[in-house]
PDB file of C-alpha atoms and ligand atoms in Angstrom:
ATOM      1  CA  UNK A   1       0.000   0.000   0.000  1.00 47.00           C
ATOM      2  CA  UNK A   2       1.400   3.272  -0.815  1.00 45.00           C
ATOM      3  CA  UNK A   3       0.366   5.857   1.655  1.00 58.00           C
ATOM      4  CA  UNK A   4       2.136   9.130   1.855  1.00 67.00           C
ATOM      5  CA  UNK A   5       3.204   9.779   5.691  1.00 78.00           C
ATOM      6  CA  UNK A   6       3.001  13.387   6.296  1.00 80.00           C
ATOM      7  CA  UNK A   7       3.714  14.319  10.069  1.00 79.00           C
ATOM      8  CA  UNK A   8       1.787  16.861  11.716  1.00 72.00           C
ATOM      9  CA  UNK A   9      -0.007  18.296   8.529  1.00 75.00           C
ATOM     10  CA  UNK A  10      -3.685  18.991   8.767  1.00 78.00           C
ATOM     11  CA  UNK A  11      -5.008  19.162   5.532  1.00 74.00           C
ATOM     12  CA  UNK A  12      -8.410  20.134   6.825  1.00 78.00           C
ATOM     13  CA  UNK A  13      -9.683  17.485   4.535  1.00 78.00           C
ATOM     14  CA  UNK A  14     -13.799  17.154   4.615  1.00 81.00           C
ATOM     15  CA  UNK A  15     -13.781  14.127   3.021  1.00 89.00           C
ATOM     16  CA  UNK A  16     -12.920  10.240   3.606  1.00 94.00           C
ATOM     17  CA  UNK A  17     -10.673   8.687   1.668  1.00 94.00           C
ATOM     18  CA  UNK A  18     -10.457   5.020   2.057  1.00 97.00           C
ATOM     19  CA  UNK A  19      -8.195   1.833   0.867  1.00 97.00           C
ATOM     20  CA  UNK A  20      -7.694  -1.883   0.309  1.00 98.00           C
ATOM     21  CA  UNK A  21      -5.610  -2.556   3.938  1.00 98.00           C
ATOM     22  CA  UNK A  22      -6.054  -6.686   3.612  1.00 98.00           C
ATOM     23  CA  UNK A  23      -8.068  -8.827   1.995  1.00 98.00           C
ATOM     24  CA  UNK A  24     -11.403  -7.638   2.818  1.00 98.00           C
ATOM     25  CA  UNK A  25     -10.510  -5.263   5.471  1.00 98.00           C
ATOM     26  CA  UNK A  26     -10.557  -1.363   4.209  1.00 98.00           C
ATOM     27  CA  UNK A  27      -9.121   1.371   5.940  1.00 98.00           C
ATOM     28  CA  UNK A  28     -11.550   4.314   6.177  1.00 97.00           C
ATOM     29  CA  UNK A  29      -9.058   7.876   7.023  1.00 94.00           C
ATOM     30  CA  UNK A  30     -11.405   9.818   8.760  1.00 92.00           C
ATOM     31  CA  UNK A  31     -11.677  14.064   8.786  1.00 88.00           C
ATOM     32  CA  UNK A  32     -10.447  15.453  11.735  1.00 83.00           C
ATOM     33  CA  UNK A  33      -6.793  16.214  13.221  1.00 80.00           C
ATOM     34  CA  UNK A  34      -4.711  15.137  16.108  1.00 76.00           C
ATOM     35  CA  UNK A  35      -1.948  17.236  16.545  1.00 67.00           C
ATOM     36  CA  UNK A  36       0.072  15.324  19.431  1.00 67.00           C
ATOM     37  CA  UNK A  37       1.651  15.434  22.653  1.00 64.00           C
ATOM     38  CA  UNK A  38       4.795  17.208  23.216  1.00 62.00           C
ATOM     39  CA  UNK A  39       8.026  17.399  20.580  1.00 62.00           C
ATOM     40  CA  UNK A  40       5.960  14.374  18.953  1.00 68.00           C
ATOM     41  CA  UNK A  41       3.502  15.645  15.936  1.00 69.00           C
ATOM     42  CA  UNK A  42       2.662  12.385  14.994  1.00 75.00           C
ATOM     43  CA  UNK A  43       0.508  11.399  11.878  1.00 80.00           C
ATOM     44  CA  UNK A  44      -2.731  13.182  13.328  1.00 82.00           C
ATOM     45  CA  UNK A  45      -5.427  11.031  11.452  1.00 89.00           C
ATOM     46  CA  UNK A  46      -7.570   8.407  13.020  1.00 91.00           C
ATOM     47  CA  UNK A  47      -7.964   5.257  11.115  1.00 95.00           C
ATOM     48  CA  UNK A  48     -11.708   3.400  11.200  1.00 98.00           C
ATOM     49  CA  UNK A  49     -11.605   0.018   9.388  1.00 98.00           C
ATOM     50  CA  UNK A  50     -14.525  -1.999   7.719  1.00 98.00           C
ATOM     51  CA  UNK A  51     -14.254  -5.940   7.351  1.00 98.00           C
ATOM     52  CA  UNK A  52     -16.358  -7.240   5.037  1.00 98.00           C
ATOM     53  CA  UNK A  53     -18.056 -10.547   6.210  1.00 98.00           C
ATOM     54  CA  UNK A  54     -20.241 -13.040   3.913  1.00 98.00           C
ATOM     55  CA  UNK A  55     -23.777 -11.362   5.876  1.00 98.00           C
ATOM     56  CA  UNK A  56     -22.592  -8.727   7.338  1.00 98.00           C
ATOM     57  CA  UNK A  57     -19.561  -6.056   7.861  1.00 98.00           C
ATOM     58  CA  UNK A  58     -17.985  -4.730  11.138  1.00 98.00           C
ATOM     59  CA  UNK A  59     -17.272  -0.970  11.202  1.00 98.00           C
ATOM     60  CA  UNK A  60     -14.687  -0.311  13.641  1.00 98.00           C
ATOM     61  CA  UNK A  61     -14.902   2.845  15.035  1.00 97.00           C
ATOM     62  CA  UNK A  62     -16.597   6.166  13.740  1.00 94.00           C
ATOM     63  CA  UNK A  63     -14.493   9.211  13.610  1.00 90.00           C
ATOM     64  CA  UNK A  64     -15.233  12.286  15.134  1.00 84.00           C
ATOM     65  CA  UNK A  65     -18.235  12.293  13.751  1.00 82.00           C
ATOM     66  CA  UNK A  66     -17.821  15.745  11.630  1.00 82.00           C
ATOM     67  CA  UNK A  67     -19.045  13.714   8.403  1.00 88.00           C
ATOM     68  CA  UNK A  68     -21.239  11.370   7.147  1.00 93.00           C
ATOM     69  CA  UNK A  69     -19.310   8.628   7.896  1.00 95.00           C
ATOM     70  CA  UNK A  70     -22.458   5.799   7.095  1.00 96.00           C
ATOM     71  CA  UNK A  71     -23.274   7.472   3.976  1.00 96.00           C
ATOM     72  CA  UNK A  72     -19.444   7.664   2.872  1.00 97.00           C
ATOM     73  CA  UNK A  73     -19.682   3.844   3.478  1.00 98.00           C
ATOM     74  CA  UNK A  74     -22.931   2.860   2.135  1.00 98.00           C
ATOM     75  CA  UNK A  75     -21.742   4.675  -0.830  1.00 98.00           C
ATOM     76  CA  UNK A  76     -17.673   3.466  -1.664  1.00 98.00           C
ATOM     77  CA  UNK A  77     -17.502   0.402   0.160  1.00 98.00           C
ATOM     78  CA  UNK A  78     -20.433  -2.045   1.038  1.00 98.00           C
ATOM     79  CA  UNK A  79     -24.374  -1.734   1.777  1.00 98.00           C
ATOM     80  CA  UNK A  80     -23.935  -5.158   4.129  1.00 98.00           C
ATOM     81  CA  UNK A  81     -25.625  -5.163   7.142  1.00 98.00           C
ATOM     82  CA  UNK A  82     -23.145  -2.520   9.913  1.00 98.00           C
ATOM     83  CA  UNK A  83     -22.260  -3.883  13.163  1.00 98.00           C
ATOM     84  CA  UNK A  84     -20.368  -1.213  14.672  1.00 97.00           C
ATOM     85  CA  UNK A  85     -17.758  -1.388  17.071  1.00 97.00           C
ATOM     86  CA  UNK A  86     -15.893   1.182  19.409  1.00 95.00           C
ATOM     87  CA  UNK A  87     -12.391  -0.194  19.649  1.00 97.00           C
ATOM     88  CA  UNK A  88     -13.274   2.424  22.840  1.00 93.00           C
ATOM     89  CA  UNK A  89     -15.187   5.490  23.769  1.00 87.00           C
ATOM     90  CA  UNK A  90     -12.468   8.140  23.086  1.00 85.00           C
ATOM     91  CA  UNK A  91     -14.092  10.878  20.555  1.00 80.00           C
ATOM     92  CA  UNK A  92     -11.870  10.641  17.560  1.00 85.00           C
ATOM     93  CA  UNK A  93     -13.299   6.794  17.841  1.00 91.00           C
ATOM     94  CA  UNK A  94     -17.236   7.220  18.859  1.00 88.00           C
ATOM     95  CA  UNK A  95     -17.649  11.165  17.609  1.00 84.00           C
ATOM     96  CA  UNK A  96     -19.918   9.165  14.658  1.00 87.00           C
ATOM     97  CA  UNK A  97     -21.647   7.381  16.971  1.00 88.00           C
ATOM     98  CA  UNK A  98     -24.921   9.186  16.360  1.00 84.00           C
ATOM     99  CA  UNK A  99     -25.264   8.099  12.476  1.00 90.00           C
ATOM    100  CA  UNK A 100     -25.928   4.024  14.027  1.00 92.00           C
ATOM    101  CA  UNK A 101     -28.520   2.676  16.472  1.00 90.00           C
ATOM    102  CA  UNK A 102     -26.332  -0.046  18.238  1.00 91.00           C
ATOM    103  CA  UNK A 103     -22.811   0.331  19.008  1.00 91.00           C
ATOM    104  CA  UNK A 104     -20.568  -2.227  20.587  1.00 93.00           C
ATOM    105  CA  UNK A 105     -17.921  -1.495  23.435  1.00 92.00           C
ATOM    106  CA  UNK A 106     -16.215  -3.903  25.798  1.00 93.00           C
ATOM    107  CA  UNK A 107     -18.087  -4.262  29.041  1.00 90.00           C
ATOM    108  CA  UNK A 108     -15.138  -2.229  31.370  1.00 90.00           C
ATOM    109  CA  UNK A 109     -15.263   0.626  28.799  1.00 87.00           C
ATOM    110  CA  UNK A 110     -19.123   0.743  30.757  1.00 76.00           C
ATOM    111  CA  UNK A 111     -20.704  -1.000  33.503  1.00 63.00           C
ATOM    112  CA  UNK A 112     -24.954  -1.447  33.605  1.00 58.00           C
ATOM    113  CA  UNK A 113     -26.555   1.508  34.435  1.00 61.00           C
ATOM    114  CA  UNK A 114     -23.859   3.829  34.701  1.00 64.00           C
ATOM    115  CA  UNK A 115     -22.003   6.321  31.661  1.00 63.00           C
ATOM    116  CA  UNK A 116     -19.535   5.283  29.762  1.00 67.00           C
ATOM    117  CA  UNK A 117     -16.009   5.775  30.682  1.00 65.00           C
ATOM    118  CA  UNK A 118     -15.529   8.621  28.396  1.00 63.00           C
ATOM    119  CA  UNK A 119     -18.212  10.804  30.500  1.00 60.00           C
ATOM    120  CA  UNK A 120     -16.303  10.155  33.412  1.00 59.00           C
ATOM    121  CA  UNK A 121     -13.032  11.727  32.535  1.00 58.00           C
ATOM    122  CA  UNK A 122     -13.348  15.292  33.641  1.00 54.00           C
ATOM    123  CA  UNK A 123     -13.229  17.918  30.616  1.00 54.00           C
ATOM    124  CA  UNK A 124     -13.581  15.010  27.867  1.00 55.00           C
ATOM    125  CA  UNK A 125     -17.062  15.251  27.898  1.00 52.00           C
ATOM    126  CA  UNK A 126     -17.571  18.920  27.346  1.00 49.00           C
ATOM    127  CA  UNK A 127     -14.831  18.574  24.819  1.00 48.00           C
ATOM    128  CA  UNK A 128     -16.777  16.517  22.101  1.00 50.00           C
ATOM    129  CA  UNK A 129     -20.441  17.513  23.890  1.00 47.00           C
ATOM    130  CA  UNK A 130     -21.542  18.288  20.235  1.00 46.00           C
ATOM    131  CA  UNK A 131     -21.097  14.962  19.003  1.00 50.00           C
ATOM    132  CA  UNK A 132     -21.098  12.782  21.249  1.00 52.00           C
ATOM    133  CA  UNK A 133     -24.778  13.699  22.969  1.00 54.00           C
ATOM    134  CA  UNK A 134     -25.949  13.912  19.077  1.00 56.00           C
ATOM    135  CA  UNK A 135     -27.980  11.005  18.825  1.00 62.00           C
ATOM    136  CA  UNK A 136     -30.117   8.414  20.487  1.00 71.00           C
ATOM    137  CA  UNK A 137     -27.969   5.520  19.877  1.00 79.00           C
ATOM    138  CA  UNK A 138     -27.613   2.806  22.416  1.00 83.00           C
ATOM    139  CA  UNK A 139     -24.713   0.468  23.634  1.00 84.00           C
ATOM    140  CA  UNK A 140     -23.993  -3.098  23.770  1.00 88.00           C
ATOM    141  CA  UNK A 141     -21.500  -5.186  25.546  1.00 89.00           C
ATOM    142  CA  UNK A 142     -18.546  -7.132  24.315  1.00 94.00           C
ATOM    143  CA  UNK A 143     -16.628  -9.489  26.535  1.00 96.00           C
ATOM    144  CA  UNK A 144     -13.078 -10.317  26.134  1.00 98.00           C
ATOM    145  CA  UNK A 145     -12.754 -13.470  24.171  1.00 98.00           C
ATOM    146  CA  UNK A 146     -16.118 -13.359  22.130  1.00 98.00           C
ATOM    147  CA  UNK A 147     -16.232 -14.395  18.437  1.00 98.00           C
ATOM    148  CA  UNK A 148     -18.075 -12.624  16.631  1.00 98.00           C
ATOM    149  CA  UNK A 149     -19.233 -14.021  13.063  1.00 98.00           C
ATOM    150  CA  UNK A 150     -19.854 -12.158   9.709  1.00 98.00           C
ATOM    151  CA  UNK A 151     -20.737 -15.204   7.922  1.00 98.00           C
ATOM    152  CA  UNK A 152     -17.754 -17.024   6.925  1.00 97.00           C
ATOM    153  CA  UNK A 153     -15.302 -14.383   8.804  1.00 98.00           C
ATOM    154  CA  UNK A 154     -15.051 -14.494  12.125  1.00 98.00           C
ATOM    155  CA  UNK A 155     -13.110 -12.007  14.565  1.00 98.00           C
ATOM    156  CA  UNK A 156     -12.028 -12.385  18.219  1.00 98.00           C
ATOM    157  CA  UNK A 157     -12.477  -9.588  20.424  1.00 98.00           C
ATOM    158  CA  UNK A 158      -8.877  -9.022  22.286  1.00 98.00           C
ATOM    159  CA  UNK A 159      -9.451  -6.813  25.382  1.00 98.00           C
ATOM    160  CA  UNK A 160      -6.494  -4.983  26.197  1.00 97.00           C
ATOM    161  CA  UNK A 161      -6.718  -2.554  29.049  1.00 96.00           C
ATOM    162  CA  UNK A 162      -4.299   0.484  29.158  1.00 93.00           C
ATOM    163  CA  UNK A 163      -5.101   3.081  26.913  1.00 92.00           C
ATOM    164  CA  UNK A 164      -8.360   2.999  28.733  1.00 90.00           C
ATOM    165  CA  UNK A 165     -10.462   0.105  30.809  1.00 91.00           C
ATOM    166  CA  UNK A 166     -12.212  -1.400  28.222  1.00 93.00           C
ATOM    167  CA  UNK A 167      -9.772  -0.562  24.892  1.00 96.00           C
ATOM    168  CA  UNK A 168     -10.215  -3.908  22.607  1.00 98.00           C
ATOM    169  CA  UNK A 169      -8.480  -5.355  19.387  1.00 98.00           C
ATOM    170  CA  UNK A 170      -9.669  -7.410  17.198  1.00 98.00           C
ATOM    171  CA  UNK A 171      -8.405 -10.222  15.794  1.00 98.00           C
ATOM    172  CA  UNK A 172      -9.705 -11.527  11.840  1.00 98.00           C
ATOM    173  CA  UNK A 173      -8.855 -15.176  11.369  1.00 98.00           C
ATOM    174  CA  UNK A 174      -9.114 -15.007   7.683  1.00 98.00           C
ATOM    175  CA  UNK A 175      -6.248 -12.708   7.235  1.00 98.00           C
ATOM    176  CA  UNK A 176      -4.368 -12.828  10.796  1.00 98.00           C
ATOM    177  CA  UNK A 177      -4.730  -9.157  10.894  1.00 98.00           C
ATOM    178  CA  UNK A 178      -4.873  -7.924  14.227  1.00 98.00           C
ATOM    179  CA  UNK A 179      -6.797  -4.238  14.791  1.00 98.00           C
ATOM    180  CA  UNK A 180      -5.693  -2.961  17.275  1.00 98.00           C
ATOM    181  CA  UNK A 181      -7.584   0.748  17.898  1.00 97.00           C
ATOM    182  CA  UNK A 182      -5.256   2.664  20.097  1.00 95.00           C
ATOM    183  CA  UNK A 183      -4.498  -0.297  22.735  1.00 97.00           C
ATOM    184  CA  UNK A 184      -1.016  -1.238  20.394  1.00 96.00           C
ATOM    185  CA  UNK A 185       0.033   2.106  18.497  1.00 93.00           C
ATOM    186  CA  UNK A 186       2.968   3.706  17.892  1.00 91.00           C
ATOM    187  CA  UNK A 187       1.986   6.154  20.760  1.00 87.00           C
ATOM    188  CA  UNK A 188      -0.076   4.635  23.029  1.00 89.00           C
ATOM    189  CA  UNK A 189      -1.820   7.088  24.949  1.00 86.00           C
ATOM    190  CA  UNK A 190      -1.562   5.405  28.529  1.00 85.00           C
ATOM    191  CA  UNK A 191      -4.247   7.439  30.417  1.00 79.00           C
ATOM    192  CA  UNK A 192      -6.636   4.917  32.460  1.00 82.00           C
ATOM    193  CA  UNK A 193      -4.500   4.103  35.378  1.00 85.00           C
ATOM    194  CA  UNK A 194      -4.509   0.662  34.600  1.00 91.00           C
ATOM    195  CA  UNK A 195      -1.362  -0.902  35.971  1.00 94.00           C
ATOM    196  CA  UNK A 196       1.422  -1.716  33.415  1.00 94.00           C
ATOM    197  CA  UNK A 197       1.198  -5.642  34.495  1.00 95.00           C
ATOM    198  CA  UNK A 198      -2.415  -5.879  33.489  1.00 96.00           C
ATOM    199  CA  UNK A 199      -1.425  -4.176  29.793  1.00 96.00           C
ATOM    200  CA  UNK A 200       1.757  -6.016  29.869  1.00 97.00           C
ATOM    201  CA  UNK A 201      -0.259  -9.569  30.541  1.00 98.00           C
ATOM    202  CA  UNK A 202      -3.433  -9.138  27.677  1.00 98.00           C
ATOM    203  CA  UNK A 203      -0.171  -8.009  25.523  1.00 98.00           C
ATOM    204  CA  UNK A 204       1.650 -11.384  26.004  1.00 98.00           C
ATOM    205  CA  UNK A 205      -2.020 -12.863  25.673  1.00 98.00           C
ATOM    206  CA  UNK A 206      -2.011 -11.416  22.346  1.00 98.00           C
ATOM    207  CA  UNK A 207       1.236 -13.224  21.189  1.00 97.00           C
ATOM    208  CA  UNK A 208      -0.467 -16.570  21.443  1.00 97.00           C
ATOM    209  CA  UNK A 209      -2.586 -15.455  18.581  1.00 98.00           C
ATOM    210  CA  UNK A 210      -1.161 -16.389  14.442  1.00 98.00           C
ATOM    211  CA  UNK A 211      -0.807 -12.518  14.034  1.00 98.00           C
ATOM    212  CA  UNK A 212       0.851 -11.965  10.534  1.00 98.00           C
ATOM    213  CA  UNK A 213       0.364  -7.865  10.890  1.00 98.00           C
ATOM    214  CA  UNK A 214      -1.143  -4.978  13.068  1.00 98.00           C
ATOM    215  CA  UNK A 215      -3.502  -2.550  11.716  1.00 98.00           C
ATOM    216  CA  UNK A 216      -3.571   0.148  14.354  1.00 97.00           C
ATOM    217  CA  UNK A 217      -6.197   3.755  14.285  1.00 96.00           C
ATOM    218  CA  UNK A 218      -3.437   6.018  14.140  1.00 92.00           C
ATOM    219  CA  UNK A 219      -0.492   5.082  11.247  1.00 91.00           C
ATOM    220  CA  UNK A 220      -1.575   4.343   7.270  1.00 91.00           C
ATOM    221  CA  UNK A 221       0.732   1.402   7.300  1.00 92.00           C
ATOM    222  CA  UNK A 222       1.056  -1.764   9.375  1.00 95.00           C
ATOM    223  CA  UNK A 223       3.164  -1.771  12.430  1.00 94.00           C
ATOM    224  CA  UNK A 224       4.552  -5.425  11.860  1.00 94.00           C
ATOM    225  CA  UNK A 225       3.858  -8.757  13.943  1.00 93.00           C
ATOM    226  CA  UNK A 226       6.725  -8.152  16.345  1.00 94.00           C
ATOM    227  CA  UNK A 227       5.154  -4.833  16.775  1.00 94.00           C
ATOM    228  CA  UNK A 228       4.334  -6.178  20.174  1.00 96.00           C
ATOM    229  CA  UNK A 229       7.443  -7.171  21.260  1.00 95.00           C
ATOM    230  CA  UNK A 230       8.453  -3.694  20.814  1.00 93.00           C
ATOM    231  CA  UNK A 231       5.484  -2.618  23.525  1.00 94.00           C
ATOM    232  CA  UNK A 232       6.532  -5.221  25.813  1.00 95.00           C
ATOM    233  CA  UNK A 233      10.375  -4.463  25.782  1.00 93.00           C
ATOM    234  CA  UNK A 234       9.392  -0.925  26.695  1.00 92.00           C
ATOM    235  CA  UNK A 235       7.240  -1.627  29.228  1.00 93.00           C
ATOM    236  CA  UNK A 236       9.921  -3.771  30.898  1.00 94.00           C
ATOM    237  CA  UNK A 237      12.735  -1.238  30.214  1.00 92.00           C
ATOM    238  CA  UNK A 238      10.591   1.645  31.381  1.00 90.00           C
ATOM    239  CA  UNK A 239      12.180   4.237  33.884  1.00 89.00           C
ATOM    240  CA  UNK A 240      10.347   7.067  35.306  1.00 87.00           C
ATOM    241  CA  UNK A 241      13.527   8.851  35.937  1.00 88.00           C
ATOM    242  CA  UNK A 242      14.169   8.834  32.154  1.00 87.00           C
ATOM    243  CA  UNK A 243      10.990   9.893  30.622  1.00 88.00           C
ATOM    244  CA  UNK A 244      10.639  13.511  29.335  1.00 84.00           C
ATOM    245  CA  UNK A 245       7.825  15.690  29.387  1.00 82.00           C
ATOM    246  CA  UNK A 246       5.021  15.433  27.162  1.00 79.00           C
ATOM    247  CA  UNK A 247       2.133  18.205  27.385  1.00 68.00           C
ATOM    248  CA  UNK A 248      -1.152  18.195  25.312  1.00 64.00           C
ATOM    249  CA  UNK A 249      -2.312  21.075  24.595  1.00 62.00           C
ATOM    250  CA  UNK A 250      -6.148  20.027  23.555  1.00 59.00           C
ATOM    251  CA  UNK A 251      -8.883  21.222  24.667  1.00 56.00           C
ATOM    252  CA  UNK A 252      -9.954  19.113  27.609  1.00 58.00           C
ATOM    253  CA  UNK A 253      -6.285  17.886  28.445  1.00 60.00           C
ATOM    254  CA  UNK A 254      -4.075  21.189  28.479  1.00 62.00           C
ATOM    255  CA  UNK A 255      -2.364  21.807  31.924  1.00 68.00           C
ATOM    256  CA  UNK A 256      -2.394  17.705  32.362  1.00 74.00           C
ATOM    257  CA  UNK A 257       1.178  16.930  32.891  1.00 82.00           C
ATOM    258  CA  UNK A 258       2.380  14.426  31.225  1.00 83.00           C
ATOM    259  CA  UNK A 259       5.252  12.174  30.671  1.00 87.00           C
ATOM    260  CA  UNK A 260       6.517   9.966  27.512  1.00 86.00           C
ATOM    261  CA  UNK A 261       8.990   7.023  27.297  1.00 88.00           C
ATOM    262  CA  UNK A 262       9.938   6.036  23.812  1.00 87.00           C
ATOM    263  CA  UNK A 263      12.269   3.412  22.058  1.00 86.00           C
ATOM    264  CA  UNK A 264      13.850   5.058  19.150  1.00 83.00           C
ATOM    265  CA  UNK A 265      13.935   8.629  18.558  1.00 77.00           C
ATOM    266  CA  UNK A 266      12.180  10.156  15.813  1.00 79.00           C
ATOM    267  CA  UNK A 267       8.500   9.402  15.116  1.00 78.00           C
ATOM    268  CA  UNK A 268       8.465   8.043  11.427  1.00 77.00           C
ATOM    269  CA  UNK A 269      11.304   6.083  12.536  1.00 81.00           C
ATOM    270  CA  UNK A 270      10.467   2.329  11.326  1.00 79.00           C
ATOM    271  CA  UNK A 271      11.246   1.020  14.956  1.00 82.00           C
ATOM    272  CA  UNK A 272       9.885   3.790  17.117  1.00 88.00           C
ATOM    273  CA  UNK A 273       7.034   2.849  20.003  1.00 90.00           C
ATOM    274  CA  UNK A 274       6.255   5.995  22.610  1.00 90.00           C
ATOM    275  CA  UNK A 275       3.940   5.508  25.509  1.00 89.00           C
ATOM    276  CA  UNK A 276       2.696   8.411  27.301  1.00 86.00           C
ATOM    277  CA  UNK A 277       1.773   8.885  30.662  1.00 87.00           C
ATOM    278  CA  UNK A 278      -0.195  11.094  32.916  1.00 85.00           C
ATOM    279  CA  UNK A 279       2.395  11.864  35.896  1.00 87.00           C
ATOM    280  CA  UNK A 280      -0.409  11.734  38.719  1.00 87.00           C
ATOM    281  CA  UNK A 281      -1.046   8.166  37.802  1.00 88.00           C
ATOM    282  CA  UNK A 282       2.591   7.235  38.231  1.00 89.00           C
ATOM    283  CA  UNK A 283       1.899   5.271  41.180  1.00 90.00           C
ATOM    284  CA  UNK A 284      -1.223   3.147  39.957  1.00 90.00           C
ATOM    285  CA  UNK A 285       0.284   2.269  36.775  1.00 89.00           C
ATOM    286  CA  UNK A 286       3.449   0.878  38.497  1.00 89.00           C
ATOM    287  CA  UNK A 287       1.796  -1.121  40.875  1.00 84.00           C
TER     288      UNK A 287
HETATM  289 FE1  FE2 B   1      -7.327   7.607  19.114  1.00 52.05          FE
END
């Protein structure tokens, strides 16, 4: 696939553009920048994907729902059946929410009769109020180890908690592509608290799986199978002493201070994995 990687440009694009990622599996680049944390500008896109099953197709994830995002679909790339998915509630990932009736999370990203993680973050929710309240859609709940079947394509839902409670991947056993949202990125965002044991665990997990590539929400290209190696050697290598600042400035997060630990140096460097922390959780996310 060629892709061209521009860091930290926001074209202001409108539009979708979309492309062949596997067999069957298209990636859908959404409208809408992220410019990134600290002296990282990252790619600044968010990635949904659509795998196309023999009855049905799984959308995962819907943008920031500034477009039409089910029409955009309907129209380039299938009129199957949508089962939507939330890899989890962040808003570049559930802004689109609104244009479905059902969407699926995994059952920690929400538990019955309470909001969804996302509300409970303090300044998230007034950050993406406007798209996220938008609609009358309702959630469902995945568990960790469900398959769920397209008709002749099945996918396993991976839950990988780190990035936040209830952050999934998913895993298609007709191409051994695993997508993996924002739980295994080139900058994972590591902002739930969850201790690094529990991520580091439902990583190894992960490696029992065939995986032949990664196809993650925030980089055009795949990250590689031994992509997850990477995470795992920084998790175990990771000092506190030696991270470096990282502050957000986006609305909702500025004046969080943050910290980031990477392995290699430069962003569109082939090998480099960054995880980001938020310093107050320091002492959960060790534990
Ligand atoms: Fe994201």
């Amino acid at each position: 696939m060629a892709k061209k990687i521009e860091l930290a440009v926001d074209n202001g694009r409108t539009e979708f553009e979309h492309w062949l990622a596997a067999d069957g599996i298209y990636a859908v680049q959404c409208p809408g920048f992220l410019p990134g944390p600290g002296r990282l500008p990252g790619w600044g896109y968010v990635i949904s994907y659509v795998v196309i099953g023999g009855e049905k197709a799984m959308l995962i994830d819907t943008g920031f729902g500034n477009a039409d995002l089910k029409g955009y679909i309907e129209k380039n790339i299938t009129t199957l059946p949508l089962m939507v998915v939330n890899s989890h509630v962040h808003p570049d990932h559930s802004g689109g929410n609104a244009q479905f009736d059902v969407v699926y999370i995994e059952e920690h990203e929400a538990k019955p009769g309470e909001e969804v993680y996302f509300y409970k973050i303090p300044g998230q929710r007034a950050a993406c109020q406007e798209v996220i309240d938008g609609g009358t859609y309702r959630y469902e709940l995945l568990k960790d180890g469900k398959e769920i079947d397209l008709g002749g394509r099945k996918l396993l839902v991976c839950h990988i908690p780190g990035h936040t409670p209830g952050a999934i991947a998913l895993f298609d056993h007709n191409t051994k592509m695993l997508l993996s949202g924002d739980a295994i990125l080139k900058r994972v965002f590591y902002g739930s608290g969850v201790p690094f044991s529990k991520y580091r665990a439902a990583l190894v997990k992960t490696k029992e799986l065939p995986i032949k590539d990664i196809l993650s929400a925030h980089w055009p290209e795949p990250l590689g199978a031994d992509f997850i190696d990477k995470m795992i050697y920084l998790i175990d290598t990771f000092d506190p002493e030696k991270s470096e600042p990282a502050g957000w400035d986006e609305p909702g997060m500025s004046g969080v201070d943050m910290r980031m630990f990477c392995y290699g140096r430069d962003f569109d460097d082939p090998d480099f994995v960054a995880v980001s922390f938020i310093t107050d959780q320091l002492e959960k996310i060790m534990q």
